[in-house]
Coordinates of C-alpha atoms in Angstrom, one line a residue:
X1 CA -19.1 -1.6 -7.5
X2 CA -16.5 1.3 -7.7
X3 CA -13.8 2.0 -5.5
X4 CA -14.6 5.2 -4.7
X5 CA -15.6 5.5 -0.6
X6 CA -14.1 2.4 0.0
X7 CA -12.1 1.4 3.4
X8 CA -9.0 -0.4 3.0
X9 CA -7.4 -1.9 6.7
X10 CA -3.5 -1.9 7.0
X11 CA -2.3 -4.1 9.9
X12 CA 0.4 -5.7 11.7
X13 CA -0.7 -8.9 13.0
X14 CA -3.9 -8.0 15.1
X15 CA -3.2 -4.6 15.3
X16 CA -4.9 -1.9 13.2
X17 CA -2.2 0.5 11.7
X18 CA -4.6 2.7 9.6
X19 CA -7.1 2.8 7.3
X20 CA -7.3 4.1 4.0
X21 CA -10.2 5.9 2.8
X22 CA -10.3 5.9 -0.9
X23 CA -11.5 9.2 -2.3
X24 CA -9.4 9.1 -5.9
X25 CA -10.1 5.9 -7.6
X26 CA -7.5 6.3 -10.8
X27 CA -7.4 2.4 -11.2
X28 CA -4.9 0.8 -11.0
X29 CA -3.6 3.0 -8.3
X30 CA -6.1 4.1 -5.5
X31 CA -5.7 7.4 -3.5
X32 CA -6.9 7.9 -0.3
X33 CA -7.2 9.4 3.0
X34 CA -4.9 7.6 5.6
X35 CA -6.6 7.5 8.8
X36 CA -3.6 6.3 11.5
X37 CA -4.8 3.6 13.9
X38 CA -3.1 2.3 17.1
X39 CA -0.4 0.4 15.4
X40 CA 0.7 3.4 13.4
X41 CA 3.9 4.4 15.5
X42 CA 7.3 6.2 14.9
X43 CA 9.1 3.3 13.3
X44 CA 6.0 2.5 10.7
X45 CA 6.2 6.3 9.8
X46 CA 10.0 6.3 9.5
X47 CA 9.6 3.2 7.2
X48 CA 7.1 4.7 4.8
X49 CA 9.5 7.7 4.6
X50 CA 12.7 5.8 4.2
X51 CA 10.5 4.2 1.2
X52 CA 9.5 7.2 -0.4
X53 CA 12.9 8.7 -0.4
X54 CA 14.4 5.5 -1.7
X55 CA 11.6 5.5 -4.6
X56 CA 12.9 8.9 -5.4
X57 CA 16.0 8.5 -5.4
X58 CA 15.5 5.6 -7.9
X59 CA 13.6 7.9 -9.9
X60 CA 16.4 10.3 -10.4
X61 CA 19.2 7.8 -10.7
X62 CA 18.0 4.4 -11.9
X63 CA 21.1 2.5 -10.6
X64 CA 20.9 -1.3 -9.6
X65 CA 22.3 -0.2 -6.2
X66 CA 19.0 2.3 -6.0
X67 CA 16.5 -0.6 -6.9
X68 CA 18.4 -3.0 -4.2
X69 CA 17.8 -0.4 -1.4
X70 CA 14.2 0.4 -2.4
X71 CA 13.5 -3.2 -2.7
X72 CA 15.1 -3.9 0.9
X73 CA 12.7 -1.7 2.8
X74 CA 9.8 -2.3 0.7
X75 CA 10.6 -6.0 1.3
X76 CA 10.0 -5.0 5.3
X77 CA 6.7 -3.3 4.4
X78 CA 5.3 -6.4 2.7
X79 CA 6.9 -8.8 5.3
X80 CA 5.3 -6.8 8.2
X81 CA 2.0 -5.7 7.2
X82 CA -0.9 -7.3 5.6
X83 CA -3.9 -4.9 3.4
X84 CA -7.2 -6.1 3.3
X85 CA -10.1 -4.9 0.9
X86 CA -13.4 -4.0 1.9
X87 CA -14.7 -6.7 2.5
X88 CA -12.1 -7.7 4.8
X89 CA -10.3 -10.4 2.5
X90 CA -6.6 -9.8 2.5
X91 CA -4.6 -9.1 -1.0
X92 CA -2.2 -11.2 -2.2
X93 CA 0.8 -8.4 -2.6
X94 CA 0.4 -4.4 -2.3
X95 CA 2.4 -1.4 -3.1
X96 CA 1.7 1.3 -1.0
X97 CA 3.1 4.3 -0.3
X98 CA 1.8 6.7 2.7
X99 CA 2.9 10.2 2.9
X100 CA 1.3 12.4 5.8
X101 CA -2.3 11.9 5.6
X102 CA -2.1 10.6 2.1
X103 CA -1.8 7.0 0.6
X104 CA -1.8 5.5 -2.6
X105 CA -1.5 1.7 -3.5
X106 CA -2.4 -1.0 -6.0
X107 CA -2.5 -4.6 -5.2
X108 CA -2.7 -8.3 -6.7
X109 CA -5.5 -10.4 -5.8
X110 CA -6.5 -11.5 -2.4
X111 CA -5.2 -14.2 -0.5
X112 CA -7.8 -15.8 0.7
X113 CA -11.6 -17.5 -0.8
X114 CA -12.9 -14.9 -3.2
X115 CA -9.7 -15.9 -5.7
X116 CA -9.8 -13.6 -8.6
X117 CA -12.9 -11.7 -7.9
X118 CA -11.2 -9.1 -6.2
X119 CA -10.8 -8.1 -2.5
X120 CA -14.3 -6.4 -2.6
X121 CA -16.3 -9.1 -3.7
X122 CA -17.2 -7.3 -7.0
X123 CA -15.7 -9.5 -9.4
X124 CA -13.0 -6.9 -10.4
X125 CA -9.7 -8.5 -10.5
X126 CA -6.9 -6.5 -9.8
X127 CA -3.9 -5.6 -12.2
X128 CA -0.5 -6.7 -11.4
X129 CA 1.8 -4.3 -8.9
X130 CA 3.9 -3.7 -11.6
X131 CA 1.7 -3.0 -14.3

């Protein structure tokens, strides 16, 4: 199974933050349309805006200070949100960016019963977030 046309869900607890409809599977990155859910509020929008701004600063400066600032903000994303694949299995770790109605992400294996089979049950295990 390919990833094009799949729907991934982002949640905060039981609340749906949004869905990502994959339309550009450039593995290991998947790109798609971000469809906000009821849980995508101004706080989360600001968090993702801040994350991208810090990532751009890190790309420009490459300093330890920039890296620490980005890691702190992104740690908050991973702490409060869960990403699940098309079959509903949560991924263990993910790197996600949202800008407007576009999202792009990569992940490390599921945090569930499918083990290395991948969150879509296809047998395609994910590569590491930092590959």
